[in-house]
Amino acid sequence: MLKKAWHDPVWSKVIAVGLLTVFGFLASYMLNWWPGICGFFSWSISIIGEKSQVTNFVLLILAGMSIHSMIIVIGNLLRIIFPVKSDKPTWRDYIEDDFEGLHWRWRYIGGSIDEVNVFCPYCDFQIVPKHETIGLTIKETRMQCESCGRFHQIYDGSYEVLENKIIRLAHQKIRNGSWANILGNDPK
Ligand SMILES: [Zn+2]
């Protein structure tokens, strides 16, 4: 679960900020900075109550500047934690396509294609590839739809080899930009 959270773009940032905070505390504790930090804070608190000789005009400018920078900092933090989703599709929206006469769906974990599944191009039922073996050697992979009964393909070799080829075909479309044409079509 922690691994999943780490791959999630939002949670990984939250975890990273949390870890940095903890390490920051520990490091400053070990370096014995706390007396200095505490001294600074108690000094800051003590001068808050004291009167100063600046005009209201200067105070107004300073207040305006601090509000402005606070808005920028808060805005940036919100953008990091809750990234704005644009309506324009990106390559990350490219999560299905037809290859080798079959329909494939996948998702992205980090930047890589993961959890690839294969579906019947006629009835969209998920196909479970079956290996035909001779002894311990995988001879071929059979693709048959258990819903409509159609027999699709026999591949020489294991399903892993085929899946690897599908991932590379999808990568190729991401690189050359043709993934955008797929999103324009009505997905099966
Ligand atoms: Zn089918």
Coordinates of C-alpha atoms and ligand atoms in Angstrom, one line a residue:
M1 CA 0.0 0.0 0.0
L2 CA 2.9 2.3 0.9
K3 CA 4.5 1.4 -2.5
K4 CA 1.2 2.3 -4.3
A5 CA 1.0 5.6 -2.4
W6 CA 4.6 6.4 -3.3
H7 CA 3.8 6.0 -7.0
D8 CA 0.7 8.2 -6.7
P9 CA 1.6 11.7 -7.8
V10 CA -0.3 13.4 -4.9
W11 CA 0.5 11.1 -2.1
S12 CA 4.2 10.8 -3.0
K13 CA 4.5 14.6 -2.6
V14 CA 2.6 14.5 0.8
I15 CA 4.9 11.7 2.0
A16 CA 8.0 13.6 0.7
V17 CA 7.0 16.8 2.5
G18 CA 6.3 14.7 5.7
L19 CA 9.7 12.9 5.5
L20 CA 11.5 16.2 4.9
T21 CA 9.8 17.7 8.0
V22 CA 10.7 14.8 10.2
F23 CA 14.3 14.7 9.0
G24 CA 14.5 18.5 9.3
F25 CA 13.4 18.2 13.0
L26 CA 15.8 15.4 13.7
A27 CA 18.7 17.1 12.0
S28 CA 18.1 20.4 13.8
Y29 CA 17.7 18.5 17.1
M30 CA 21.0 16.6 16.6
L31 CA 22.8 19.8 15.5
N32 CA 21.6 21.4 18.7
W33 CA 19.9 24.3 16.9
W34 CA 16.9 24.3 19.2
P35 CA 18.3 26.7 21.8
G36 CA 19.0 29.2 19.0
I37 CA 15.6 28.6 17.3
C38 CA 13.7 28.9 20.6
G39 CA 15.7 32.0 21.4
F40 CA 14.7 33.5 18.1
F41 CA 11.1 32.7 18.6
S42 CA 10.9 34.1 22.1
W43 CA 12.7 37.3 20.9
S44 CA 10.2 37.5 18.0
I45 CA 7.3 37.1 20.5
S46 CA 8.7 39.7 22.9
I47 CA 9.1 42.4 20.2
I48 CA 5.6 41.9 18.8
G49 CA 4.1 43.8 21.8
E50 CA 6.6 46.6 21.5
K51 CA 5.9 49.9 19.7
S52 CA 8.0 50.9 16.7
Q53 CA 8.8 54.2 15.0
V54 CA 7.7 53.4 11.4
T55 CA 4.9 55.3 9.7
N56 CA 1.6 53.6 8.8
F57 CA 2.6 54.0 5.2
V58 CA 5.6 51.7 5.6
L59 CA 3.5 49.2 7.6
L60 CA 0.8 49.2 4.8
I61 CA 3.5 48.4 2.1
L62 CA 5.0 45.6 4.3
A63 CA 1.5 44.2 5.0
G64 CA 0.7 44.2 1.3
M65 CA 3.9 42.5 0.4
S66 CA 3.5 39.8 3.0
I67 CA -0.1 39.1 2.0
H68 CA 1.0 38.9 -1.7
S69 CA 3.8 36.4 -1.0
M70 CA 1.6 34.4 1.3
I71 CA -1.0 34.1 -1.5
I72 CA 1.8 33.0 -3.9
V73 CA 3.1 30.4 -1.4
I74 CA -0.3 29.0 -0.7
G75 CA -1.2 29.0 -4.4
N76 CA 1.9 27.0 -5.2
L77 CA 1.3 24.5 -2.4
L78 CA -2.3 23.9 -3.6
R79 CA -1.1 23.5 -7.2
I80 CA 1.4 20.8 -6.0
I81 CA -1.0 18.9 -3.8
F82 CA -4.1 19.3 -6.1
P83 CA -2.8 19.6 -9.7
V84 CA -5.4 21.1 -12.1
K85 CA -6.7 18.7 -14.6
S86 CA -7.0 20.2 -18.0
D87 CA -9.7 19.1 -20.5
K88 CA -7.1 18.6 -23.1
P89 CA -6.1 14.9 -23.2
T90 CA -2.5 13.9 -22.5
W91 CA -0.7 10.7 -23.3
R92 CA -1.7 9.5 -19.8
D93 CA -5.3 9.4 -21.1
Y94 CA -4.1 6.9 -23.8
I95 CA -5.0 3.7 -21.9
E96 CA -6.4 1.3 -24.6
D97 CA -5.8 0.3 -28.1
D98 CA -6.1 -2.5 -30.7
F99 CA -3.0 -4.5 -31.4
E100 CA -2.5 -7.9 -33.0
G101 CA -6.3 -8.2 -33.6
L102 CA -7.1 -7.9 -29.9
H103 CA -8.2 -5.0 -27.7
W104 CA -5.7 -4.0 -24.9
R105 CA -6.1 -1.9 -21.8
W106 CA -3.5 -0.8 -19.3
R107 CA -2.7 1.9 -16.7
Y108 CA 0.3 3.9 -15.8
I109 CA 2.2 3.5 -12.6
G110 CA 4.8 6.3 -12.4
G111 CA 5.6 6.7 -16.1
S112 CA 5.5 3.1 -17.1
I113 CA 2.7 1.0 -18.6
D114 CA 1.4 -1.6 -16.1
E115 CA -1.5 -4.0 -15.5
V116 CA -1.9 -4.8 -19.2
N117 CA -5.1 -6.8 -19.9
V118 CA -6.5 -8.2 -23.1
F119 CA -10.1 -8.1 -24.3
C120 CA -12.2 -9.7 -27.0
P121 CA -12.5 -7.2 -29.9
Y122 CA -16.1 -8.4 -30.5
C123 CA -17.8 -8.6 -27.1
D124 CA -15.2 -6.8 -24.9
F125 CA -14.9 -9.8 -22.5
Q126 CA -11.6 -10.0 -20.7
I127 CA -9.6 -12.9 -22.2
V128 CA -7.4 -15.1 -20.0
P129 CA -4.4 -16.2 -22.2
K130 CA -3.7 -20.0 -21.9
H131 CA -0.2 -21.4 -22.3
E132 CA 0.2 -24.7 -24.2
T133 CA 3.3 -26.4 -22.8
I134 CA 5.5 -29.3 -23.8
G135 CA 7.1 -30.5 -20.6
L136 CA 8.3 -27.3 -18.9
T137 CA 8.6 -25.3 -22.1
I138 CA 5.8 -22.9 -23.2
K139 CA 5.0 -23.8 -26.8
E140 CA 2.3 -21.3 -27.6
T141 CA -0.3 -18.9 -26.1
R142 CA -3.9 -19.4 -27.0
M143 CA -6.5 -16.5 -26.9
Q144 CA -10.1 -17.7 -26.7
C145 CA -13.1 -15.6 -25.5
E146 CA -15.1 -17.5 -23.0
S147 CA -18.1 -15.2 -23.5
C148 CA -18.7 -15.3 -27.2
G149 CA -16.6 -18.4 -27.8
R150 CA -14.6 -16.9 -30.6
F151 CA -11.1 -18.2 -31.0
H152 CA -8.7 -15.3 -31.7
Q153 CA -5.1 -16.1 -32.0
I154 CA -2.3 -18.6 -31.3
Y155 CA 1.1 -17.0 -30.6
D156 CA 4.4 -18.7 -30.6
G157 CA 6.0 -18.3 -27.2
S158 CA 4.7 -17.1 -23.9
Y159 CA 2.2 -14.4 -23.1
E160 CA 4.9 -12.3 -21.4
V161 CA 6.7 -11.9 -24.7
L162 CA 3.5 -10.8 -26.4
E163 CA 2.6 -8.4 -23.6
N164 CA 6.1 -6.9 -23.8
K165 CA 5.6 -6.4 -27.5
I166 CA 2.2 -4.6 -26.8
I167 CA 3.9 -2.3 -24.3
R168 CA 6.6 -1.4 -26.9
L169 CA 3.9 -0.8 -29.6
A170 CA 2.1 1.6 -27.1
H171 CA 5.4 3.3 -26.3
Q172 CA 6.0 3.8 -30.0
K173 CA 2.6 5.5 -30.4
I174 CA 3.3 7.7 -27.3
R175 CA 6.6 8.8 -28.8
N176 CA 5.3 9.6 -32.3
G177 CA 2.2 11.3 -31.1
S178 CA -0.3 9.0 -32.9
W179 CA -1.9 8.1 -29.5
A180 CA -3.9 11.3 -29.9
N181 CA -5.7 9.8 -33.0
I182 CA -6.9 6.8 -30.8
L183 CA -8.5 9.1 -28.3
G184 CA -10.4 10.8 -31.1
N185 CA -12.0 7.4 -31.9
D186 CA -14.8 5.9 -29.9
P187 CA -13.1 3.3 -27.7
K188 CA -14.4 -0.2 -28.0
Ligands
ZN1 ZN -15.9 -12.3 -27.2

